[in-house]
Structure formats: C-alpha cells, structure tokens
Coordinates of C-alpha atoms in Angstrom, one line a residue:
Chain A
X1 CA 0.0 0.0 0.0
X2 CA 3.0 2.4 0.1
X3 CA 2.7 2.9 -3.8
X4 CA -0.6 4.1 -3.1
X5 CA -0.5 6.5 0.1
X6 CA 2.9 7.7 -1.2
X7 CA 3.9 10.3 -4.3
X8 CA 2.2 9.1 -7.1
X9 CA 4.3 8.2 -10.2
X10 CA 4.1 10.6 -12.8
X11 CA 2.9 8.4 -15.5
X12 CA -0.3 7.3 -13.6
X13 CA -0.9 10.9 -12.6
X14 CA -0.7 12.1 -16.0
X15 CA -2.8 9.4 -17.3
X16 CA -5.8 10.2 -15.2
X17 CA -5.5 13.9 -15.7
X18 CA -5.7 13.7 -19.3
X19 CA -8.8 10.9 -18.8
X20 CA -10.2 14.1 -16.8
X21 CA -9.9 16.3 -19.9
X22 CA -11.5 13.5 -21.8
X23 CA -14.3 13.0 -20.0
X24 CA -15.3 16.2 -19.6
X25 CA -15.2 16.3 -23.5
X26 CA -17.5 13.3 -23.4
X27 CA -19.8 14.9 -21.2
X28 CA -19.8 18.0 -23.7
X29 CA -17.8 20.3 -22.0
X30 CA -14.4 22.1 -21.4
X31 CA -11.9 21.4 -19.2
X32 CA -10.8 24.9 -17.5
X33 CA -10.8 25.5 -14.3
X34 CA -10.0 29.8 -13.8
X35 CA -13.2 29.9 -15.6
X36 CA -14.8 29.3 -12.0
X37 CA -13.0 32.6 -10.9
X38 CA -15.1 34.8 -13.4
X39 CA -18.4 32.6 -12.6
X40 CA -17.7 33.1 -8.7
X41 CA -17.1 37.4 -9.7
X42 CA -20.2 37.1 -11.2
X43 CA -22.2 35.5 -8.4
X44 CA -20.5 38.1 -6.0
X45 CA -22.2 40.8 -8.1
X46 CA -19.8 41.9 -10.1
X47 CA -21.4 42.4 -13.3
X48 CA -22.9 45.6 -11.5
X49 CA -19.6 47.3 -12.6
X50 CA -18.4 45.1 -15.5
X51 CA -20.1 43.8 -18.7
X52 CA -17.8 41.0 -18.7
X53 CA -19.3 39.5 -15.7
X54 CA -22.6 39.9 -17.3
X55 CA -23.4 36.5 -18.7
X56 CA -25.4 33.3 -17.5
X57 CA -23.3 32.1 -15.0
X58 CA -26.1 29.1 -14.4
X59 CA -24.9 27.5 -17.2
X60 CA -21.8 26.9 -15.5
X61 CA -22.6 25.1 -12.9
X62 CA -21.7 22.1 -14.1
X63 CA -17.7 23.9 -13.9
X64 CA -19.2 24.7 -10.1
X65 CA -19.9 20.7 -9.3
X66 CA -16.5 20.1 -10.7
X67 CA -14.8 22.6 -8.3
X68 CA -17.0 21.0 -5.6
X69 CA -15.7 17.5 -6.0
X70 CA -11.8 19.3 -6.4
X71 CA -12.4 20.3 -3.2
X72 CA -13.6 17.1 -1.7
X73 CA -11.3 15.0 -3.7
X74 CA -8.1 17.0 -1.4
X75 CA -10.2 16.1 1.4
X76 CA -10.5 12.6 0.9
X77 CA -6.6 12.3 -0.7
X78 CA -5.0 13.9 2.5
X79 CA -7.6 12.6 5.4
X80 CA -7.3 9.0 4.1
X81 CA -5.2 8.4 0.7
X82 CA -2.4 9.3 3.3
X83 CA 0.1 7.9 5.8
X84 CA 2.5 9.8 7.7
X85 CA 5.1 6.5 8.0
X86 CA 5.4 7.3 4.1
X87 CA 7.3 9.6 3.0
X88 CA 5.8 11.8 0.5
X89 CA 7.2 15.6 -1.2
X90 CA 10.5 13.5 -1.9
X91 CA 12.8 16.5 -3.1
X92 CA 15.9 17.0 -5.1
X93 CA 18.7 17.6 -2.0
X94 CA 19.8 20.1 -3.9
X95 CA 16.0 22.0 -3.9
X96 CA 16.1 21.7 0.1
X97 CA 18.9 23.2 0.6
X98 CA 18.4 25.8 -2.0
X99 CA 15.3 26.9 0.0
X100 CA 16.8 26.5 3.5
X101 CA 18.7 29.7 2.3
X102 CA 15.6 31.1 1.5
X103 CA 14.2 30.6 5.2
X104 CA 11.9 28.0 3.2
X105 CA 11.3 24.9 5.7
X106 CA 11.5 21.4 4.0
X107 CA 8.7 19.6 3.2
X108 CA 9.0 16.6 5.5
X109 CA 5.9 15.1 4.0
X110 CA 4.0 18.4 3.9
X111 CA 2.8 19.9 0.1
X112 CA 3.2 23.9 1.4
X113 CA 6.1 25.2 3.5
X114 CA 5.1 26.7 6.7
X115 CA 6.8 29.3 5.8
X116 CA 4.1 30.3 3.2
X117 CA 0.7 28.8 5.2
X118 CA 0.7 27.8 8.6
X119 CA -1.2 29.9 11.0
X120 CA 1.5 32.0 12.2
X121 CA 3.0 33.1 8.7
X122 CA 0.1 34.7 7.4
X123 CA 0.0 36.4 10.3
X124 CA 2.9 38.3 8.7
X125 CA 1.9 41.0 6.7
X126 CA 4.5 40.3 4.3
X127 CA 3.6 36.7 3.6
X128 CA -0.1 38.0 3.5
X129 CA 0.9 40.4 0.8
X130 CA 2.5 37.4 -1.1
X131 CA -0.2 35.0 -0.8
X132 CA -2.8 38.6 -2.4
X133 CA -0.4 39.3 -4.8
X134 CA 0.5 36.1 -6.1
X135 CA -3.5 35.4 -6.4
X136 CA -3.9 38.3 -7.9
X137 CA -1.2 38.1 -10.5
X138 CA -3.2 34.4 -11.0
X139 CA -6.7 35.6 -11.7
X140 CA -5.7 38.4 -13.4
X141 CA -3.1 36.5 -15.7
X142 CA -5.7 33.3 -16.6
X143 CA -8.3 35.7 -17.2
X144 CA -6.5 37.9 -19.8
X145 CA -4.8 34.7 -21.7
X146 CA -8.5 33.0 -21.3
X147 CA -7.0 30.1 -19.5
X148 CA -4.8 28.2 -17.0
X149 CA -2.7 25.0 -16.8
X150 CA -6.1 23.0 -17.5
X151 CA -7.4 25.1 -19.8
X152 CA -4.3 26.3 -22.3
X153 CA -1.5 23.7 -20.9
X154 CA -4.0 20.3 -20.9
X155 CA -7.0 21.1 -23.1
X156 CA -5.4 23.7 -25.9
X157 CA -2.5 21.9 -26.3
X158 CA -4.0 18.6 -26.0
X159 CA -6.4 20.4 -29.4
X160 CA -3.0 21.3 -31.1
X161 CA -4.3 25.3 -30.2
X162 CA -1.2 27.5 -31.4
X163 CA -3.0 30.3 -29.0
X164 CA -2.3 27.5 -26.0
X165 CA 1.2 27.1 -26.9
X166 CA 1.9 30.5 -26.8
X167 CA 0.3 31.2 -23.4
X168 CA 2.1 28.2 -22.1
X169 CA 5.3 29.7 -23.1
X170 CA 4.4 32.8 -21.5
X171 CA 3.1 30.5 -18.2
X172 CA 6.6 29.3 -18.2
X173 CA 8.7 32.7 -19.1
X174 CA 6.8 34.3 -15.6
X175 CA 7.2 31.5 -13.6
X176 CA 11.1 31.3 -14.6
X177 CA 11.4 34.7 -13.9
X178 CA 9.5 35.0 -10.3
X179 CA 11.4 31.2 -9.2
X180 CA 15.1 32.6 -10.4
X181 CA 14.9 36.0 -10.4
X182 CA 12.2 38.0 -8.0
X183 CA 11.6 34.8 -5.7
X184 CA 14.9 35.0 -3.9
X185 CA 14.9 38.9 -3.4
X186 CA 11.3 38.2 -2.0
X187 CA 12.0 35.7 0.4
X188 CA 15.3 36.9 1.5
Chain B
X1 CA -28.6 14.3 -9.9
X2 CA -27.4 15.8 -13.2
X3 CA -24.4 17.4 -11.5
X4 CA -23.2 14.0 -9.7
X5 CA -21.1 13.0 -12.5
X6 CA -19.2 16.4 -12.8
X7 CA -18.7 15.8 -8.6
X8 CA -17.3 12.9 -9.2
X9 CA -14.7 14.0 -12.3
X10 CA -13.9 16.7 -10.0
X11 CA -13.5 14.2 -7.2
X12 CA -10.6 12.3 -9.1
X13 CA -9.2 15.3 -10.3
X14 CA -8.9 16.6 -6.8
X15 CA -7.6 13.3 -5.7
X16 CA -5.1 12.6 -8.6
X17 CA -3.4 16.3 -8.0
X18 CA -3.1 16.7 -4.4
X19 CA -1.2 12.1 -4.4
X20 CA 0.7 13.7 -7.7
X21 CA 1.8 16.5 -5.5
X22 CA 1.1 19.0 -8.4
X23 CA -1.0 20.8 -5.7
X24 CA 2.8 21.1 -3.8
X25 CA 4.2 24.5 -3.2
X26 CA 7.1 22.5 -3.0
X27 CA 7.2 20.6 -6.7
X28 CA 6.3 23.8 -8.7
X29 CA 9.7 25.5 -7.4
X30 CA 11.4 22.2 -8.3
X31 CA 9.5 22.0 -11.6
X32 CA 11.0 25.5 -12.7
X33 CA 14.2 24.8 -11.3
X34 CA 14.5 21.8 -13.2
X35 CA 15.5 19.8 -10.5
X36 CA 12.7 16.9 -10.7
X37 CA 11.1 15.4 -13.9
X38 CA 8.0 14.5 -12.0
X39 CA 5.8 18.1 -13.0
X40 CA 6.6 17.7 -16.8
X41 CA 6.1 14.2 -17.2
X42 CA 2.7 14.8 -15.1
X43 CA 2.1 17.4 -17.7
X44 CA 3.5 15.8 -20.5
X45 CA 1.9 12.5 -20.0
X46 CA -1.6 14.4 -20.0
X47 CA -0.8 16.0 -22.8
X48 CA 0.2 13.3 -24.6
X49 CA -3.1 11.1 -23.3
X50 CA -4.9 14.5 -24.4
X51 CA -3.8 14.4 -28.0
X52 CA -4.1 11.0 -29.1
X53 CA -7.6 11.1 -27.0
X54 CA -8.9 13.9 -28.5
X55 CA -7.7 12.1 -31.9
X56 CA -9.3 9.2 -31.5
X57 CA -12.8 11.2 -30.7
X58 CA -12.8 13.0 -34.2
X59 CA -12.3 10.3 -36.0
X60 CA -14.2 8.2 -34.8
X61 CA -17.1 11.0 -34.8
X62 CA -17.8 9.7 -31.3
X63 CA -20.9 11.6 -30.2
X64 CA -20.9 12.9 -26.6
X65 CA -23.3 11.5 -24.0
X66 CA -26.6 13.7 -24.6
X67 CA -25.5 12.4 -28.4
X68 CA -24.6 15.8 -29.7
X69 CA -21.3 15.9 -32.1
X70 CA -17.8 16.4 -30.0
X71 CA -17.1 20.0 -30.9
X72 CA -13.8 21.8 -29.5
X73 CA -14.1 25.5 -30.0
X74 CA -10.9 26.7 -31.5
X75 CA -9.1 29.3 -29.6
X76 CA -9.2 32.8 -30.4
X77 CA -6.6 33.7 -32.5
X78 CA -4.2 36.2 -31.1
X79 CA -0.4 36.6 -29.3
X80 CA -0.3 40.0 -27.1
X81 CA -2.9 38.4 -24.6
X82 CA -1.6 35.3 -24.6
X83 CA 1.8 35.8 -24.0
X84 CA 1.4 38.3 -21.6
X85 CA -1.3 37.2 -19.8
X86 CA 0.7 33.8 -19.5
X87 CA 3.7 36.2 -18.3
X88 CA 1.6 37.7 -15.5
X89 CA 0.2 33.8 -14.5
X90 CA 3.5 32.4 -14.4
X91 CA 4.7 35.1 -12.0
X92 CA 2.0 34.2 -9.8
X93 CA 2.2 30.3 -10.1
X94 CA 6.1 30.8 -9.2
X95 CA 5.1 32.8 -6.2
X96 CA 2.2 31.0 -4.8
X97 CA 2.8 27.9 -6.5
X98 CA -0.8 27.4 -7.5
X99 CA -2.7 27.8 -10.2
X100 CA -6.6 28.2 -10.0
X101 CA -7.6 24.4 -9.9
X102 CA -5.3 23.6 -6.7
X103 CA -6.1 26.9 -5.1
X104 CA -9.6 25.1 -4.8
X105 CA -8.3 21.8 -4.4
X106 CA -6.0 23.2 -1.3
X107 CA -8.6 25.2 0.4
X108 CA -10.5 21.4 0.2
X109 CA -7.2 19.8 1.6
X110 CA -7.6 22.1 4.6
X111 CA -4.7 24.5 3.9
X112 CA -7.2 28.1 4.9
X113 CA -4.1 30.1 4.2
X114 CA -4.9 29.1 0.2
X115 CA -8.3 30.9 0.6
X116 CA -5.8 34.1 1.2
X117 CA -4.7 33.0 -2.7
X118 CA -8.2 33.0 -3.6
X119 CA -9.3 36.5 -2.6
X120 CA -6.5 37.8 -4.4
X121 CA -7.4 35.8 -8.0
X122 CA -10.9 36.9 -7.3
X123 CA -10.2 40.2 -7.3
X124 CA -7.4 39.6 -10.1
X125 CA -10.4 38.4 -12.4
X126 CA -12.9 41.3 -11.4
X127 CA -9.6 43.8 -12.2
X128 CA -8.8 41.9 -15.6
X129 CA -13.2 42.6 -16.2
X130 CA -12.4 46.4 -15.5
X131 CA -9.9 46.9 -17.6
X132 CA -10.6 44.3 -20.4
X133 CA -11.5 46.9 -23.2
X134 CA -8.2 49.2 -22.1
X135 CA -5.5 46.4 -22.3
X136 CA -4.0 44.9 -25.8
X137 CA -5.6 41.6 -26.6

C-alpha cells in the first residue's frame, strides 16, 4: 500500500489527468478550471460594474460541481489516501537546501512550507501580501490569456491550439522569472 | 442528480493532484528549477493522453453522451494576450505555486491560508473585467 498513500508516479498521474480532460469532452464540456474565478465574480455581483461579468453564470454550474468534488477530492486524498510512515514531497537535496537559504522549511511530507501557510505566517503581513499578490497576479493573468494549466496547458495543447502554446510559453517565461529572479529577493 | 457526474470527475481530479503533488508549493519550485522530472512528465503525460484522446474522438465522430457531435471550439486567435497574460500567470504560479484548480483543491485539503490566494485571484479576475477593453488583446 506504500505505492498508493505515497507520491504518485508521474505516468499514472498524468494518465488520469488527461482521462479528466476526456471525460469532460465526453460529457460535452471544457476542461478549465480559472473559468470558476469569473463565474464566482459574477455570483458576487460583479457584473454591477463590468459587462464581462454579465453573462449566465447558471450555465456553469456544471464547472461549479467540478470545483465542488476538487475540493472534496483534497479532502478525501489527505484525510485517508495518506500515511504519515510514508514519505511523501521526496525532493531533489539540492532543492532543500536551496530553499533552506531562502528561510523555506523542507517539506517533511507536507505539500506547502510553513513558511508560506501555517497559521502564524500569514499572520505576517509580508507573507499576507504574497499570498494577495501572487492570487492576484493568477486571476488576473488566466483571465486575460483565457486560460490556466487546465485550460491552455491540458485542453489547448492537447487540441494542437497555437494560442495555447503560446500562453504556455508565456506560463513558463513568468514563472522562470518570479522562481530565479524575484523569488529570492522576495523571500530573503 | 445531473451534477453528480461532474462531482465525481472533480472528485478524481482533486484526488489525482493533491497524491501527484502538483498541488505542492514545494514541486512547482522544483518543476522551474529543473531539478525533478516529476511536473513535466505529469504534464506531459496528460498532454500526450490529451492528444491521441482527442484524436481518436474526431475520427471516430464519437458523439458525446446527450449524443450531440464532440465539438472543441478553437481558440481565439491572437499573441499579445496570450503571451502576456501567461507572463503575468506564471509570475504568480512561481510565487504561490498554485494555479486556480489547486487553489480550490488546497482550500478542500484544509490548507485556509490558500483561501488568502483565492481572494487575491478573485479580485485579479474582477480587475482583468475592469480593464478588459483598455488592455492589448
């Protein structure tokens, strides 16, 4: 049972998250999940102020049910697909100790750093503004390119989309730059 | 009822990130480090599943399951939104390490400090909605 309450390999994880895509298909619909971001905007009321929030967001909620079994499916994966005698988050050495000079704790089987989540730290204001920021920078950026790993990295390149490619390179350009460049002067 | 089958994709979805640890603060870091194969043969392998998939649906003109055609919109066609829109997501995925399916898939998992993540790409969508018609698509 270690196989299964420990990392899962790659290839099996893959596997299933392109069967996700597929189904989804099958079922008549597109994978995406920042989509849910505008639908929740528009729930909140924002198409008081926007016209792009103006649309029916009821036929979404089918994207809504997905989010809702996301959400359950963490549950379930951490509460009982886990075991704490098994190790999990295995890192390169070289990673750990990377971030250990970036006052990042190791993961010792957990999937965020304390440093980033645990009650304390977002007491901080600085890791407050990091979390808000780094949100922001997330629904702002999906929403402008129309999509987010699911949507552009798994369903548009999966469709042979040139648009998808293209926002994948750019997903990859910003995330190269904030992990080499602005990451360390952030944290240090 | 309808909505018990999208639960229940959701459900494995949820599942499948948070054992793959694509969910991981952690393996996103690693990922653009290039220090672990695991995130781009997760991503690859999907991709990869995706295409010959998606392949196999057109022609075999496989109808969906309220027997309608399978019809995949194409995407818009553009490159100043796309690129730098992806620019402005990857700055955030290599900060917070998550993009907007495990933000949800966290908050699930317990982690409240994620829901901190959430406000922020809520109010990063309602922005992107009040400056949509200023910005270069």
């Amino acid at each position: 049972m270690d196989i299964f309450y420990g990392t899962w390999p790659w290839y099996v994880s893959g596997f299933l998250i392109g069967s996700v895509m597929l189904l989804l298909v099958y079922f008549g619909k597109t994978f995406g999940m920042s989509s849910n971001l505008r639908t929740m905007c528009t729930i909140l009321g924002a198409g008081k102020t926007s016209d792009f929030f103006r649309f029916d967001w009821k036929a979404q909620r089918w994207n809504l049910a997905v989010v809702l079994g996301a959400m359950l499916g963490g549950f379930i994966a951490v509460t009982y697909l886990s075991d704490p005698n098994v190790p999990t988050v295995m890192l390169n050495p070289t990673t750990v100790t990377e971030l250990q000079q970036m006052h990042i704790d190791a993961p010792d089987g957990k999937l965020i750093p304390d440093a980033l989540s645990s009650a304390d730290a977002i007491q901080s204001p600085k890791v407050l503004a990091i979390l808000l920021i780094g949100g922001l920078l997330v629904g702002f950026g999906t929403r402008y390119a129309g999509g987010c790993t699911s949507g552009h990295a798994i369903t548009g390149l999966s469709n042979l989309q040139l648009p998808s490619l293209i926002a994948v390179i750019g997903f990859f350009i910003g995330g190269l730059l904030m992990s080499w460049i602005l990451l360390p002067l952030i944290l240090k | 009822m309808k909505f018990i089958k999208y639960i229940l994709v959701g459900l494995l979805f949820g599942i499948v990130l948070t054992k793959s640890e694509a969910v991981s603060w952690y393996r996103i870091y690693e990922m653009f480090h290039f220090q672990s194969f695991h995130m781009f043969g997760i991503i690859g392998t999907a991709v990869f599943v995706g295409v010959i998939g998606l392949q196999l649906f057109k022609r075999s003109k496989l109808k969906d399951i309220d027997g309608q055609p399978i019809i995949l919109a194409d995407k818009e066609k553009g490159f100043t939104r796309y690129l730098i829109g992806g620019l402005l997501f990857g700055l955030g995925w290599g900060l917070v390490g998550t993009c907007p399916g495990p933000i949800f898939i966290l908050i699930g998992a317990g982690f409240w400090g994620i829901g901190i993540v959430l406000i922020g790409a809520l109010l990063g969508t309602y922005l992107y909605g009040l400056l949509k018609n200023k910005l270069p698509h």
